[in-house]
Amino acid sequence: MDKKEKEILQLVAHTIRVISAETVENAKSGHPGAPMGLAEIAAVLWGKILKVNPEDPTWKNRDRFILSAGHASAMLYTVLHLMGFDIKIEDLKNFRKFGSITPGHPELSPEHGIEATTGPLGQGFAIGVGMAIAQRKLMDIFNKPGYNIIDHFIFAIVSDGDIMEGISQEAASLAGHLGLGRIIYIYDSNKITIDGSTSLTLSEDIRKKFESIGWDTSEIDGEDLEAIEQAIEEAKKVEDKPSLIIAHTKIGRFSPTKEGSSKVHGAPLGPEELEGLKKNIGWKYKPFEIPQEVYTFFEERRKVLKNEYKKWVAKFEEYKNKFKDMAEMWEKFFSLYIPDDLEKYFPKYEKGKEIATRNASEDTIQILAEKIPNLIGGSADLAESVKTTILKSKPISRDDFSGRNIYFGVREHAMGGILNGIALYGGLIPFGGTFLVFSDYMRPSIRLAALMKTKVIYVFSHDSIFVGEDGPTHQPIEHLASLRAIPNLIVIRPADANEVPYAWEIALKEKRPVSLILTRQGVPVIDREKYAPPHLIRKGGYIIADCKNPDVIIFATGSEVPLALEVHETLEEKGIMSRVINLASWELFEEQDEDYKKKVLGDEEDAIRVVIEAASPFGWAKYVGRDGTFICVETFGASAPYKVIKEKFGFTKEKITEKIIQKLNERIKSKNQAKKLIEK
């Protein structure tokens, strides 16, 4: 790096430093400290290293950059503006304003150069690992001798907070185990968190820690432009390990009184301190004014990158002509193509048999894996229980990525973040499984999936107190309500084995994350000659059993639907008419037209409304009213065989029928009393 290059890169760094601070100051909120400390790293990354094309921001062979330290978003928006992405100075001035493209923490927007939604610390760390898994898998499929059409790196900036988060430890462990050599993370080690110095909470040797789990590590001065570039170039040469570059920086660098202090982390500098910063670095420009030399530097950088892009496009055209089958597969993979005729391959299950819906899911996965070659997934050390294994494939491993089964280990949270990364990378459709109760361990990643609308499929089995002997620690109660509360997340709880393939079909065709909620225990296969067909689950909710002028309207999901049908038949024997509604997915049902919803829900004012679901009743009042009858679970479960649990918790046709009749009698009594009052 010659003197002239150093000078322009230093000017770029100071531009990033000042514009980031001004962006935060103008918004009167934000995090100026990290951008000020990271300015030199950002200058080298974007000025010399990253391979991107702002004219084609979703170019498949671009380097991916994730700002896991999402609070440093002002830096990211500034450097994306300089690089030529569609972020204008006016957008920087609108930082943190309603409706702007520059929110407080980065939100997924590939067209603007933002690869992932980050901010909850550790999430970007895990997302990058997922991207690296996807990249390695797709490299093995599509690259041919002389045609490395996938050939790039996954970069991230991570913070002290990221390093502390549990999800990062989980993801780092798996990345080291798999030898993901295309990961280069720069650790912004400024030794400051919101509460003060990291010495309050962090004392381990991070370098040794990462070396022990299989990472290549190095340590640099985060302001030394040459050292930054050299460390990154050396990391690129490491083929069999992810790399962590520990960069020692100073938060709020060049701030007169706040440099190195937690006070500069999450609040504007203030006018005087901002002026002091500018004075310290000799900054002579007006607010939000960028030196022309900096714009010129990035214009030249874009020309170099555009030339590299053109070479790749030409090479890819050669590839498509030479490997026509692979080119066709490429198109299907990256368009996430799903065959239209999946239904004709669905397994069919005989009425009367008892089949756990997790087992039907396993059967379905095998069929889908044959028809959809880019379906890939696994579980958090529960493949045998959750039934997520693609039986005709092997696991991916450090030396062999040809398989389609991912062994995540006992790392639920990392699994959630990694699934997001795989989905964000493109080309693959990921799924991951665990027990429903352990969705709690991955909820932050599920929430981010919903926020980004990533195409991720969650396979949650052991879905109720009917888990049985494992007891209340493993029996979900509030989890269905909790998942249903997340915007953009589709939750589907199929009623029997024949509904499961349709639930999978919905998940595959959805553009949002989907949770499939499945049973451990056997569930009676519903007689579909007598009751409505299973494909109606596509509507989210449907009338599975009906009558004229119902006295009772029963709502149920999952394994409680066959039970509701038994209650329906028992009531009919007693001369009581009932309708049964299978409300398998609230989210899909709510998206149907109003006429359909009214038809299903009914407007019979005199009918009592009953919910049968072995979970918390929270949320059901929207369908049955506060006066509804809730055959639900409002305590923790218990350890016992599941049939004993059903009896003790009142999930038998006899006990439910008795409750319904009691409710009907109460209503008749109430009406008679009201009639007498009127007569008086």
XYZ file of C-alpha atoms in Angstrom:
680
model
C 0.000 0.000 0.000
C 1.758 3.168 -1.182
C 1.583 6.607 0.422
C -1.054 7.943 -1.976
C -3.357 4.969 -1.402
C -2.948 5.302 2.351
C -3.857 8.965 2.180
C -7.048 8.415 0.205
C -8.086 5.459 2.394
C -7.516 7.584 5.475
C -9.693 10.292 3.962
C -12.343 7.647 3.260
C -12.096 6.497 6.890
C -12.501 10.025 8.223
C -15.458 10.534 5.865
C -17.131 7.446 7.265
C -16.316 8.594 10.789
C -17.732 12.097 10.398
C -20.757 11.322 8.211
C -21.779 8.503 10.579
C -21.530 10.858 13.560
C -23.468 13.550 11.688
C -26.133 11.022 10.718
C -26.672 10.109 14.356
C -26.532 13.736 15.457
C -29.108 14.766 12.866
C -31.473 11.982 14.002
C -30.875 12.911 17.642
C -30.492 9.197 18.390
C -28.326 6.273 17.406
C -24.900 4.763 17.993
C -21.940 6.870 16.835
C -19.190 5.139 18.828
C -18.784 1.917 16.873
C -18.820 3.584 13.413
C -16.138 6.022 14.588
C -13.945 3.168 15.814
C -14.550 0.990 12.760
C -13.932 3.670 10.128
C -10.543 2.370 8.936
C -11.815 -1.208 8.758
C -14.831 -0.092 6.723
C -12.596 1.953 4.423
C -10.389 -1.034 3.625
C -13.268 -3.494 3.329
C -15.308 -1.426 0.904
C -12.425 0.410 -0.729
C -10.203 -2.593 -1.456
C -11.707 -5.962 -0.521
C -15.420 -6.528 -1.047
C -16.515 -7.854 -4.425
C -19.934 -6.336 -5.154
C -21.742 -4.588 -7.992
C -24.157 -1.804 -6.996
C -25.694 -2.006 -10.496
C -26.595 -5.653 -9.831
C -26.786 -5.784 -6.030
C -28.084 -9.390 -5.941
C -25.309 -10.759 -8.161
C -24.982 -14.408 -7.161
C -21.190 -14.306 -6.904
C -20.938 -11.195 -4.754
C -19.182 -11.222 -1.422
C -21.684 -11.172 1.405
C -21.211 -8.598 4.145
C -23.173 -8.805 7.394
C -23.083 -6.121 10.045
C -23.750 -8.364 13.016
C -23.032 -5.351 15.215
C -26.205 -3.824 13.809
C -26.096 -0.819 16.103
C -23.297 0.520 13.832
C -25.852 0.967 11.056
C -24.904 4.601 10.394
C -21.516 3.340 9.232
C -23.116 0.768 6.931
C -25.484 3.272 5.317
C -22.633 5.747 4.856
C -20.312 3.289 3.154
C -23.122 1.896 0.967
C -23.811 5.451 -0.179
C -20.130 5.939 -1.015
C -20.012 2.612 -2.827
C -22.836 3.652 -5.140
C -25.777 1.686 -3.826
C -29.164 3.379 -3.943
C -28.755 5.215 -0.646
C -28.651 8.977 -1.053
C -27.431 11.725 1.284
C -31.096 12.513 1.882
C -31.546 8.943 3.129
C -28.751 9.506 5.633
C -30.532 12.645 6.783
C -33.696 10.565 7.218
C -31.896 8.061 9.466
C -34.314 6.549 11.990
C -37.295 8.427 10.561
C -40.610 6.704 9.842
C -40.673 5.021 6.434
C -37.002 5.668 5.638
C -34.690 3.078 4.080
C -32.189 3.817 6.856
C -33.800 2.468 10.047
C -32.086 2.347 13.430
C -30.733 -1.156 12.828
C -30.170 -2.709 9.390
C -33.218 -4.347 7.820
C -32.936 -6.812 4.964
C -32.802 -4.956 1.652
C -30.477 -6.633 -0.874
C -31.231 -3.992 -3.498
C -29.610 -1.474 -1.140
C -26.715 -3.772 -0.236
C -28.123 -4.889 3.117
C -27.833 -8.672 3.300
C -29.638 -9.333 6.583
C -31.675 -7.803 9.375
C -29.394 -7.471 12.375
C -29.311 -5.741 15.716
C -30.132 -8.488 18.216
C -26.519 -9.403 18.870
C -25.208 -12.743 17.672
C -27.837 -13.150 14.969
C -25.577 -11.883 12.181
C -22.825 -14.189 13.403
C -25.065 -17.235 12.972
C -26.571 -15.966 9.707
C -23.073 -15.769 8.217
C -22.427 -19.391 9.186
C -25.658 -20.369 7.434
C -24.602 -18.460 4.320
C -21.250 -20.248 4.363
C -22.958 -23.649 4.610
C -25.199 -22.758 1.670
C -22.248 -21.487 -0.343
C -20.167 -24.610 0.287
C -23.101 -26.847 -0.610
C -23.837 -24.972 -3.849
C -20.141 -24.802 -4.766
C -20.015 -28.587 -4.587
C -23.076 -28.877 -6.810
C -22.408 -26.244 -9.472
C -18.685 -25.511 -9.726
C -16.888 -27.416 -12.468
C -13.190 -27.559 -13.421
C -12.355 -24.177 -14.909
C -15.761 -22.799 -13.942
C -15.811 -21.628 -10.341
C -19.038 -19.717 -10.778
C -19.458 -19.545 -6.994
C -16.230 -18.103 -5.658
C -16.526 -15.457 -2.956
C -16.379 -14.865 0.802
C -18.720 -14.248 3.736
C -17.615 -11.198 5.715
C -19.017 -9.843 8.945
C -18.188 -7.262 11.560
C -18.933 -8.584 15.020
C -18.716 -6.787 18.342
C -17.852 -7.586 21.943
C -21.570 -8.124 22.481
C -21.789 -10.560 19.564
C -18.874 -12.524 20.985
C -20.627 -12.802 24.358
C -23.981 -14.005 23.014
C -24.715 -17.714 23.326
C -25.922 -18.019 19.738
C -22.465 -16.920 18.551
C -20.766 -19.609 20.619
C -23.078 -22.264 19.195
C -22.617 -21.092 15.608
C -18.850 -20.653 15.959
C -18.532 -24.189 17.287
C -20.382 -25.679 14.322
C -18.506 -23.489 11.821
C -15.191 -24.688 13.214
C -16.355 -28.299 13.218
C -17.371 -28.068 9.551
C -14.219 -26.203 8.527
C -16.098 -23.372 6.784
C -13.107 -21.651 5.215
C -14.959 -18.891 3.413
C -15.953 -17.058 6.590
C -13.940 -13.963 7.531
C -15.229 -12.182 10.623
C -13.657 -8.989 11.913
C -14.107 -8.670 15.649
C -14.368 -5.024 16.690
C -12.675 -5.427 20.052
C -13.189 -1.985 21.571
C -13.692 -3.485 25.042
C -16.771 -1.364 25.754
C -20.424 -2.329 26.201
C -23.386 -0.255 27.364
C -22.648 -0.936 31.029
C -18.991 0.018 30.716
C -15.745 -1.875 30.224
C -15.905 -5.496 29.124
C -13.712 -6.223 32.144
C -16.971 -6.212 34.103
C -18.137 -9.367 32.349
C -15.509 -10.804 30.000
C -12.145 -12.266 30.968
C -11.487 -15.265 28.718
C -8.858 -15.247 25.997
C -11.056 -14.920 22.911
C -8.260 -15.796 20.511
C -7.411 -19.040 22.282
C -11.095 -19.827 22.648
C -11.715 -19.559 18.900
C -8.517 -21.432 18.079
C -9.696 -24.273 20.324
C -12.919 -24.666 18.316
C -11.163 -24.753 14.968
C -10.901 -21.132 13.829
C -7.945 -19.418 12.242
C -7.213 -16.269 14.244
C -5.121 -13.141 13.959
C -4.818 -9.903 15.892
C -4.339 -6.381 14.521
C -4.469 -2.690 15.280
C -7.895 -1.710 13.929
C -6.598 1.660 12.724
C -3.629 0.306 10.754
C -4.813 0.317 7.139
C -2.025 -1.964 5.917
C -2.503 -4.442 8.761
C -6.245 -4.618 8.092
C -5.725 -5.395 4.412
C -2.946 -7.896 5.077
C -4.951 -9.769 7.727
C -7.933 -10.110 5.391
C -5.790 -11.280 2.481
C -4.118 -13.864 4.718
C -7.514 -15.066 5.949
C -8.629 -15.565 2.355
C -5.850 -18.135 1.926
C -7.180 -20.323 4.751
C -9.310 -22.941 2.994
C -10.210 -25.281 5.849
C -11.100 -22.971 8.749
C -13.281 -19.940 9.389
C -11.232 -16.874 10.295
C -11.570 -14.388 13.136
C -9.558 -11.188 12.871
C -9.417 -9.514 16.273
C -9.167 -5.793 15.580
C -8.316 -3.589 18.545
C -10.206 -0.331 18.140
C -11.312 2.625 20.227
C -14.999 3.348 20.446
C -15.765 6.966 19.533
C -12.293 7.441 18.055
C -11.188 11.127 17.930
C -14.078 12.289 20.101
C -12.439 14.843 22.447
C -13.917 13.654 25.766
C -15.901 10.498 24.983
C -13.353 8.344 23.120
C -13.069 4.954 24.802
C -16.167 5.554 26.928
C -19.507 3.782 27.063
C -21.086 7.262 26.868
C -20.421 7.314 23.118
C -22.056 3.935 22.474
C -25.742 4.762 22.192
C -26.242 8.529 22.143
C -25.340 11.395 19.790
C -22.038 13.150 20.434
C -23.689 16.530 20.889
C -22.818 19.645 18.853
C -19.662 20.589 20.773
C -18.233 17.073 20.798
C -18.986 16.694 17.082
C -17.120 19.901 16.343
C -14.271 18.640 18.507
C -14.115 15.442 16.454
C -13.877 17.447 13.238
C -11.164 19.649 14.693
C -9.146 16.647 15.854
C -8.984 15.184 12.344
C -8.790 18.470 10.468
C -12.211 18.132 8.843
C -13.035 21.289 6.846
C -16.272 20.294 5.144
C -19.870 21.335 5.687
C -22.381 18.963 7.356
C -23.038 15.924 5.157
C -20.532 17.179 2.580
C -18.357 14.421 1.142
C -14.965 15.244 -0.407
C -14.943 14.871 -4.171
C -11.756 12.792 -3.904
C -13.728 10.178 -1.968
C -16.470 10.000 -4.599
C -13.802 9.734 -7.303
C -12.030 6.950 -5.405
C -15.215 4.882 -5.263
C -16.023 5.602 -8.917
C -12.679 4.020 -9.798
C -13.353 1.136 -7.429
C -16.701 0.482 -9.109
C -15.006 0.354 -12.523
C -12.639 -2.346 -11.305
C -15.494 -4.309 -9.786
C -17.700 -3.891 -12.840
C -14.946 -5.332 -15.003
C -14.728 -8.341 -12.671
C -18.502 -8.674 -12.827
C -18.471 -8.637 -16.640
C -15.843 -11.381 -16.683
C -18.038 -13.491 -14.418
C -21.117 -12.910 -16.602
C -19.168 -13.984 -19.703
C -17.856 -17.057 -17.887
C -21.335 -17.924 -16.686
C -22.666 -17.716 -20.265
C -19.976 -20.207 -21.288
C -20.962 -22.400 -18.355
C -24.641 -22.382 -19.346
C -23.779 -23.406 -22.901
C -21.367 -26.118 -21.815
C -23.401 -27.523 -18.908
C -27.011 -27.134 -20.003
C -28.400 -29.505 -17.369
C -26.575 -27.656 -14.603
C -27.775 -24.304 -15.934
C -31.356 -25.546 -15.837
C -30.839 -26.807 -12.297
C -29.279 -23.458 -11.336
C -32.399 -21.668 -12.512
C -34.658 -24.017 -10.567
C -32.552 -23.761 -7.424
C -32.363 -19.984 -7.357
C -36.006 -19.488 -8.332
C -36.896 -21.916 -5.503
C -38.982 -23.866 -7.985
C -41.660 -26.142 -6.542
C -43.356 -28.688 -8.871
C -47.084 -28.117 -9.410
C -47.955 -31.810 -9.225
C -46.696 -32.686 -5.754
C -50.141 -33.793 -4.615
C -50.177 -36.858 -6.829
C -47.126 -38.200 -4.972
C -48.527 -37.683 -1.489
C -48.741 -40.765 0.733
C -52.270 -41.922 1.559
C -53.115 -43.285 4.980
C -55.971 -45.677 5.785
C -58.780 -44.499 8.026
C -58.830 -45.864 11.532
C -55.085 -46.348 11.886
C -53.204 -44.352 14.506
C -50.198 -42.556 13.021
C -48.095 -39.876 14.668
C -48.038 -36.806 12.456
C -44.248 -36.641 12.909
C -44.093 -40.043 11.177
C -46.267 -38.802 8.321
C -43.910 -35.834 8.055
C -40.953 -38.202 7.737
C -42.722 -40.052 4.918
C -43.476 -36.764 3.211
C -39.898 -35.498 3.513
C -38.656 -38.549 1.605
C -41.029 -37.855 -1.293
C -40.273 -34.139 -1.328
C -36.532 -34.779 -1.242
C -36.880 -36.797 -4.459
C -38.847 -34.049 -6.211
C -37.085 -30.984 -4.762
C -33.298 -31.474 -4.871
C -32.551 -28.199 -3.093
C -34.525 -29.134 0.033
C -31.991 -29.428 2.849
C -32.280 -29.650 6.606
C -31.800 -31.427 9.866
C -32.386 -31.073 13.567
C -30.807 -29.991 16.815
C -29.709 -33.510 17.796
C -33.250 -34.882 17.560
C -33.392 -36.403 14.084
C -34.602 -39.753 15.404
C -37.381 -38.113 17.416
C -38.446 -35.320 15.080
C -38.053 -37.551 11.991
C -36.222 -34.995 9.852
C -33.642 -37.240 8.191
C -33.583 -37.519 4.392
C -33.038 -41.267 4.404
C -31.431 -41.562 0.964
C -28.873 -38.907 1.752
C -25.960 -38.579 4.128
C -24.953 -35.811 6.522
C -22.790 -32.942 5.378
C -19.346 -33.029 6.965
C -16.080 -31.125 6.911
C -14.803 -33.258 4.019
C -18.051 -33.990 2.202
C -20.897 -31.574 1.525
C -22.692 -33.828 -0.946
C -25.276 -34.853 1.666
C -28.467 -32.997 2.504
C -28.763 -33.720 6.226
C -27.386 -31.103 8.604
C -26.451 -32.236 12.081
C -26.754 -29.021 14.080
C -25.934 -30.640 17.411
C -27.603 -29.485 20.605
C -27.642 -25.922 19.301
C -31.250 -24.844 18.765
C -30.594 -21.123 18.690
C -27.707 -21.419 16.244
C -29.869 -23.702 14.116
C -32.480 -20.951 13.878
C -29.923 -18.347 12.847
C -28.150 -20.693 10.435
C -31.445 -21.576 8.738
C -31.959 -17.855 8.162
C -28.513 -17.602 6.616
C -29.122 -20.539 4.284
C -32.420 -19.033 3.164
C -30.936 -15.552 2.699
C -28.064 -16.898 0.613
C -30.527 -18.296 -1.919
C -30.751 -21.495 -3.906
C -31.693 -23.816 -1.046
C -34.895 -24.412 0.943
C -33.903 -25.116 4.558
C -35.809 -26.855 7.334
C -34.883 -27.544 10.932
C -36.486 -29.609 13.630
C -36.733 -29.827 17.376
C -39.402 -30.354 20.046
C -42.044 -27.622 20.138
C -41.113 -26.792 23.731
C -37.574 -25.964 22.583
C -38.797 -23.398 20.086
C -38.195 -21.106 23.062
C -34.468 -21.632 22.593
C -34.659 -20.299 19.032
C -37.414 -17.715 19.313
C -35.193 -14.670 18.567
C -34.097 -16.298 15.300
C -37.680 -17.254 14.439
C -38.720 -13.659 15.077
C -35.998 -12.387 12.737
C -37.065 -14.942 10.107
C -40.582 -13.523 10.304
C -39.279 -9.963 10.145
C -37.202 -10.773 7.040
C -39.800 -13.164 5.591
C -37.153 -15.798 4.977
C -38.284 -19.078 3.470
C -37.547 -21.324 6.439
C -39.531 -24.372 7.549
C -39.587 -25.357 11.231
C -40.508 -28.938 12.097
C -41.728 -28.860 15.701
C -42.852 -32.217 17.044
C -43.898 -33.448 20.524
C -46.547 -30.771 20.341
C -48.570 -31.104 23.548
C -48.921 -32.558 27.033
C -49.431 -35.871 25.245
C -45.637 -36.124 25.098
C -46.383 -38.116 28.239
C -43.682 -39.544 30.463
C -41.046 -36.870 29.720
C -43.147 -34.602 31.876
C -43.847 -30.872 32.113
C -40.329 -29.745 31.143
C -40.943 -31.234 27.703
C -44.667 -30.587 27.372
C -45.474 -27.327 25.555
C -48.322 -25.239 26.940
C -47.908 -21.601 25.873
C -45.857 -22.298 22.755
C -48.627 -22.388 20.166
C -49.970 -19.051 21.379
C -46.459 -17.664 21.456
C -45.710 -18.649 17.858
C -49.124 -17.467 16.648
C -48.331 -14.059 18.123
C -45.359 -13.514 15.771
C -46.321 -11.474 12.675
C -45.533 -13.095 9.295
C -45.024 -16.548 10.827
C -47.389 -19.232 9.532
C -48.241 -21.877 12.134
C -49.860 -25.102 10.889
C -51.056 -27.916 13.136
C -52.370 -30.730 10.897
C -55.180 -32.903 12.231
C -53.989 -36.284 11.004
C -51.444 -38.037 8.795
C -53.298 -37.202 5.572
C -53.145 -33.469 6.291
C -49.390 -33.484 6.837
C -48.327 -33.599 3.149
C -50.621 -30.656 2.426
C -49.082 -28.759 5.344
C -45.651 -29.393 3.829
C -46.920 -28.269 0.425
C -48.133 -24.996 1.964
C -44.758 -24.500 3.639
C -42.859 -25.082 0.408
C -44.993 -22.643 -1.567
C -44.997 -19.951 1.106
C -42.646 -16.981 0.899
C -42.675 -16.627 4.697
C -41.379 -18.869 7.476
C -43.676 -21.733 8.426
C -43.896 -23.789 11.629
C -45.253 -27.319 11.268
C -46.619 -28.536 14.608
C -46.557 -32.336 14.867
C -47.407 -35.055 17.360
C -45.273 -37.624 19.106
C -48.235 -39.918 19.798
C -50.338 -41.784 17.291
C -53.374 -39.894 16.003
C -56.417 -41.607 14.422
C -56.528 -41.198 10.648
C -59.816 -39.442 9.933
C -62.432 -41.114 7.722
C -62.386 -38.693 4.788
C -65.331 -40.379 3.093
C -67.419 -39.342 6.059
C -65.728 -36.013 6.795
C -64.263 -33.181 4.695
C -61.112 -33.872 2.613
C -57.623 -33.067 3.907
C -56.681 -30.643 1.101
C -58.990 -28.052 2.699
C -56.188 -27.377 5.182
C -54.885 -25.076 2.447
C -57.554 -22.630 3.607
C -56.136 -22.632 7.116
C -59.507 -23.514 8.599
C -62.515 -25.447 7.338
C -65.694 -27.195 8.442
C -64.740 -30.823 8.790
C -68.127 -31.990 10.153
C -71.419 -30.107 9.870
C -75.140 -30.188 10.491
C -78.156 -27.941 10.096
C -78.800 -25.451 12.893
C -75.946 -26.478 15.222
C -76.429 -26.248 18.957
C -72.658 -26.415 19.407
C -69.730 -25.180 17.288
C -66.497 -26.954 18.156
C -63.069 -25.560 17.232
C -60.054 -27.849 17.303
C -56.562 -28.276 15.864
C -54.070 -31.090 15.445
C -54.551 -34.270 17.436
C -57.655 -32.804 19.065
C -59.590 -32.785 15.756
C -60.211 -36.563 15.760
C -61.257 -36.196 19.399
C -63.625 -33.366 18.438
C -65.162 -35.634 15.800
C -65.737 -38.309 18.443
C -67.483 -35.695 20.581
C -69.511 -34.627 17.537
C -70.750 -38.187 17.039
C -71.492 -38.666 20.756
C -73.517 -35.447 20.868
C -75.426 -36.503 17.773
C -76.394 -39.748 19.506
C -77.877 -37.597 22.279
C -79.815 -35.470 19.801
C -77.444 -32.488 20.058
C -76.323 -31.028 16.734
C -72.747 -29.792 16.316
C -70.350 -28.385 13.760
C -66.607 -29.096 13.973
C -64.131 -26.573 12.604
C -60.536 -27.600 12.021
C -58.634 -24.335 12.473
C -55.210 -25.749 11.577
C -53.650 -22.376 10.753
C -55.059 -19.153 12.121
C -52.813 -17.086 9.856
C -53.905 -18.761 6.615
C -57.542 -18.719 7.682
C -57.437 -14.979 8.393
C -56.175 -14.396 4.840
C -59.290 -15.949 3.279
C -62.076 -13.727 1.993
C -64.725 -12.529 4.435
C -67.524 -14.608 2.918
C -65.552 -17.808 3.388
C -64.628 -16.948 6.969
C -68.247 -16.119 7.831
C -69.402 -19.371 6.276
C -66.927 -21.394 8.363
C -67.348 -19.552 11.640
C -71.133 -19.335 11.343
C -73.446 -16.695 12.704
C -75.650 -18.934 14.855
C -76.117 -16.749 17.931
C -77.670 -19.497 20.013
C -74.895 -22.069 19.418
C -72.371 -22.404 22.194
C -68.746 -22.280 21.067
C -66.166 -24.724 22.336
C -62.394 -24.947 21.861
C -60.597 -28.266 22.174
C -56.830 -27.770 22.096
C -54.241 -29.298 24.414
C -52.486 -25.974 24.933
C -53.038 -22.553 26.466
C -56.405 -21.010 25.564
C -54.684 -17.662 25.029
C -55.958 -16.043 21.834
C -58.941 -18.320 21.221
C -61.411 -15.714 22.485
C -61.221 -14.021 19.071
C -63.107 -17.015 17.660
C -65.289 -18.208 20.517
C -65.758 -15.070 22.605
C -64.980 -14.666 26.282
C -68.045 -16.750 27.099
C -66.737 -19.717 25.120
C -65.993 -23.084 26.645
C -62.270 -23.831 26.711
C -61.145 -27.444 26.848
C -57.525 -26.360 27.037
C -54.531 -26.475 29.397
C -53.869 -23.640 31.837
C -51.307 -25.374 34.048
C -48.085 -27.207 33.355
C -48.399 -30.870 32.444
C -47.351 -33.982 34.314
C -45.228 -37.075 33.835
C -47.330 -40.116 32.949
C -48.289 -42.238 29.921
C -50.118 -40.011 27.457
C -53.426 -41.894 27.764
C -53.352 -41.232 31.507
C -52.588 -37.576 30.784
C -55.598 -37.389 28.455
C -57.846 -38.764 31.166
C -56.474 -36.610 33.986
C -56.597 -33.392 31.936
C -60.094 -34.034 30.615
C -59.314 -34.771 26.969
C -61.747 -37.661 26.535
C -64.972 -37.663 24.574
C -66.943 -38.507 27.725
C -65.610 -35.610 29.803
C -65.856 -33.113 26.970
C -69.395 -34.202 26.119
C -70.346 -33.839 29.769
C -68.938 -30.266 29.860
C -70.793 -29.321 26.690
C -74.103 -30.689 27.976
C -73.560 -28.849 31.248
C -72.968 -25.633 29.300
C -76.102 -26.199 27.227
C -78.155 -26.789 30.379
C -76.759 -23.613 31.940
C -77.778 -21.660 28.872
C -81.295 -23.167 28.876
C -81.640 -22.370 32.570
C -80.417 -18.819 31.987
C -82.906 -18.334 29.129
C -85.774 -19.671 31.223
C -84.898 -17.302 34.041
C -84.754 -14.396 31.596
C -88.157 -15.425 30.191
C -89.727 -15.438 33.678
C -88.335 -11.986 34.371
C -89.829 -10.684 31.125
C -93.213 -12.259 31.966
C -93.183 -10.560 35.379
